Amino acid sequence: MAFNAADKVNFTTWNQGAGSEFNRKLREEARRKKYGIILKEFRPEDQPWLLHVNGKSGRRFKGIKNGSVTENTSYYIFTQCPDGAFEAFLVHNWYKFMLLAWHRTLTAEEAKEEWER
């Protein structure tokens, strides 16, 4: 840039950054707001459960947290002790388990052969 003395530009008041990293976080935040991108924070307690029944070769289930079930109600699990007393446990989280498909997928040629049968 070229400045004349008549422009009275004071370079000491300029705020210079470290290249492309200067104000990068602010630019990224402004871009996300502009396009409506919402970042989700990683929460380990919201991750799905993987349940294996009868070991590795058995059936597999995937449990997804269903948060709206326990909002207005309270669920308890009652177990009976050997002495005849009952213990009550409050259910904090509710999960829905679905069976994972355990089958081999066909290639394009195999699918074509099966279709022709």
Short mmCIF file of C-alpha atoms in Angstrom, two decimals:
data_model
loop_
_atom_site.label_atom_id
_atom_site.label_comp_id
_atom_site.label_asym_id
_atom_site.label_seq_id
_atom_site.Cartn_x
_atom_site.Cartn_y
_atom_site.Cartn_z
CA MET A 1 0.00 0.00 0.00
CA ALA A 2 1.16 3.47 -0.70
CA PHE A 3 0.30 6.37 1.57
CA ASN A 4 1.14 10.02 1.28
CA ALA A 5 2.16 12.16 4.20
CA ALA A 6 -1.06 14.10 3.67
CA ASP A 7 -3.07 10.94 4.49
CA LYS A 8 -1.75 11.07 8.06
CA VAL A 9 -1.77 7.28 8.51
CA ASN A 10 -0.35 6.13 11.85
CA PHE A 11 1.00 2.58 11.52
CA THR A 12 1.51 2.17 15.27
CA THR A 13 -2.25 2.01 15.83
CA TRP A 14 -2.73 -0.84 13.36
CA ASN A 15 -3.60 -4.22 14.85
CA GLN A 16 -1.60 -6.80 12.93
CA GLY A 17 -2.05 -10.52 13.37
CA ALA A 18 -0.08 -13.66 12.72
CA GLY A 19 -1.02 -14.37 9.12
CA SER A 20 -4.09 -16.41 8.31
CA GLU A 21 -4.49 -17.55 11.93
CA PHE A 22 -5.34 -14.04 13.13
CA ASN A 23 -8.96 -13.97 14.39
CA ARG A 24 -9.54 -17.42 12.88
CA LYS A 25 -11.87 -18.51 15.67
CA LEU A 26 -14.00 -15.40 15.24
CA ARG A 27 -14.18 -15.90 11.46
CA GLU A 28 -15.15 -19.56 11.88
CA GLU A 29 -17.86 -18.66 14.39
CA ALA A 30 -19.25 -15.98 12.07
CA ARG A 31 -19.28 -18.45 9.16
CA ARG A 32 -21.13 -21.06 11.25
CA LYS A 33 -23.72 -18.47 12.28
CA LYS A 34 -24.14 -17.35 8.68
CA TYR A 35 -24.83 -20.86 7.38
CA GLY A 36 -26.69 -22.08 10.47
CA ILE A 37 -24.13 -24.73 11.41
CA ILE A 38 -24.52 -25.88 15.01
CA LEU A 39 -21.65 -27.80 16.56
CA LYS A 40 -22.58 -30.56 18.95
CA GLU A 41 -20.39 -31.15 21.94
CA PHE A 42 -19.19 -34.74 22.35
CA ARG A 43 -20.90 -36.31 25.34
CA PRO A 44 -19.86 -39.89 26.22
CA GLU A 45 -23.11 -40.55 28.12
CA ASP A 46 -25.14 -39.96 24.92
CA GLN A 47 -23.22 -42.50 22.83
CA PRO A 48 -25.00 -45.73 21.82
CA TRP A 49 -24.43 -48.98 23.70
CA LEU A 50 -23.31 -52.10 21.85
CA LEU A 51 -24.60 -55.26 23.51
CA HIS A 52 -23.31 -58.74 22.60
CA VAL A 53 -25.47 -61.67 23.71
CA ASN A 54 -23.71 -65.08 23.84
CA GLY A 55 -20.28 -63.69 22.95
CA LYS A 56 -18.91 -62.53 19.62
CA SER A 57 -20.79 -65.10 17.54
CA GLY A 58 -24.14 -64.35 19.21
CA ARG A 59 -26.70 -61.68 18.58
CA ARG A 60 -25.77 -58.00 18.67
CA PHE A 61 -27.92 -55.07 19.77
CA LYS A 62 -27.44 -51.32 19.56
CA GLY A 63 -28.95 -49.23 22.35
CA ILE A 64 -29.92 -45.62 21.70
CA LYS A 65 -30.73 -43.30 24.57
CA ASN A 66 -34.37 -42.23 24.65
CA GLY A 67 -34.34 -39.11 26.81
CA SER A 68 -37.98 -38.04 26.76
CA VAL A 69 -39.33 -41.12 28.57
CA THR A 70 -38.26 -40.16 32.10
CA GLU A 71 -39.01 -36.41 31.94
CA ASN A 72 -42.43 -36.44 33.65
CA THR A 73 -42.37 -39.85 35.30
CA SER A 74 -40.21 -41.93 37.60
CA TYR A 75 -39.47 -45.59 36.96
CA TYR A 76 -38.03 -47.97 39.53
CA ILE A 77 -36.60 -51.46 39.32
CA PHE A 78 -37.38 -53.66 42.32
CA THR A 79 -35.21 -56.62 43.23
CA GLN A 80 -35.84 -59.07 46.04
CA CYS A 81 -32.94 -59.86 48.34
CA PRO A 82 -32.36 -63.34 49.79
CA ASP A 83 -33.69 -62.18 53.17
CA GLY A 84 -37.05 -61.22 51.59
CA ALA A 85 -36.54 -57.44 51.57
CA PHE A 86 -36.93 -55.41 48.37
CA GLU A 87 -34.40 -52.94 46.97
CA ALA A 88 -35.61 -50.16 44.68
CA PHE A 89 -33.37 -48.58 42.03
CA LEU A 90 -34.37 -45.41 40.20
CA VAL A 91 -34.08 -45.56 36.39
CA HIS A 92 -32.14 -42.50 35.26
CA ASN A 93 -31.78 -43.26 31.54
CA TRP A 94 -33.97 -45.20 29.12
CA TYR A 95 -32.43 -47.01 26.16
CA LYS A 96 -34.11 -48.59 23.15
CA PHE A 97 -32.23 -51.65 21.90
CA MET A 98 -32.49 -52.76 18.28
CA LEU A 99 -31.12 -55.94 16.75
CA LEU A 100 -28.22 -55.28 14.40
CA ALA A 101 -28.42 -57.04 11.05
CA TRP A 102 -25.83 -59.78 10.75
CA HIS A 103 -25.82 -60.91 7.14
CA ARG A 104 -23.46 -60.91 4.20
CA THR A 105 -24.21 -58.43 1.44
CA LEU A 106 -24.19 -59.60 -2.16
CA THR A 107 -21.95 -58.20 -4.86
CA ALA A 108 -23.51 -56.83 -8.04
CA GLU A 109 -22.91 -60.09 -9.92
CA GLU A 110 -24.32 -62.26 -7.10
CA ALA A 111 -27.39 -60.07 -6.80
CA LYS A 112 -27.99 -60.31 -10.55
CA GLU A 113 -27.77 -64.13 -10.39
CA GLU A 114 -30.21 -64.25 -7.48
CA TRP A 115 -32.62 -61.94 -9.26
CA GLU A 116 -32.61 -64.10 -12.41
CA ARG A 117 -33.60 -67.23 -10.42
#
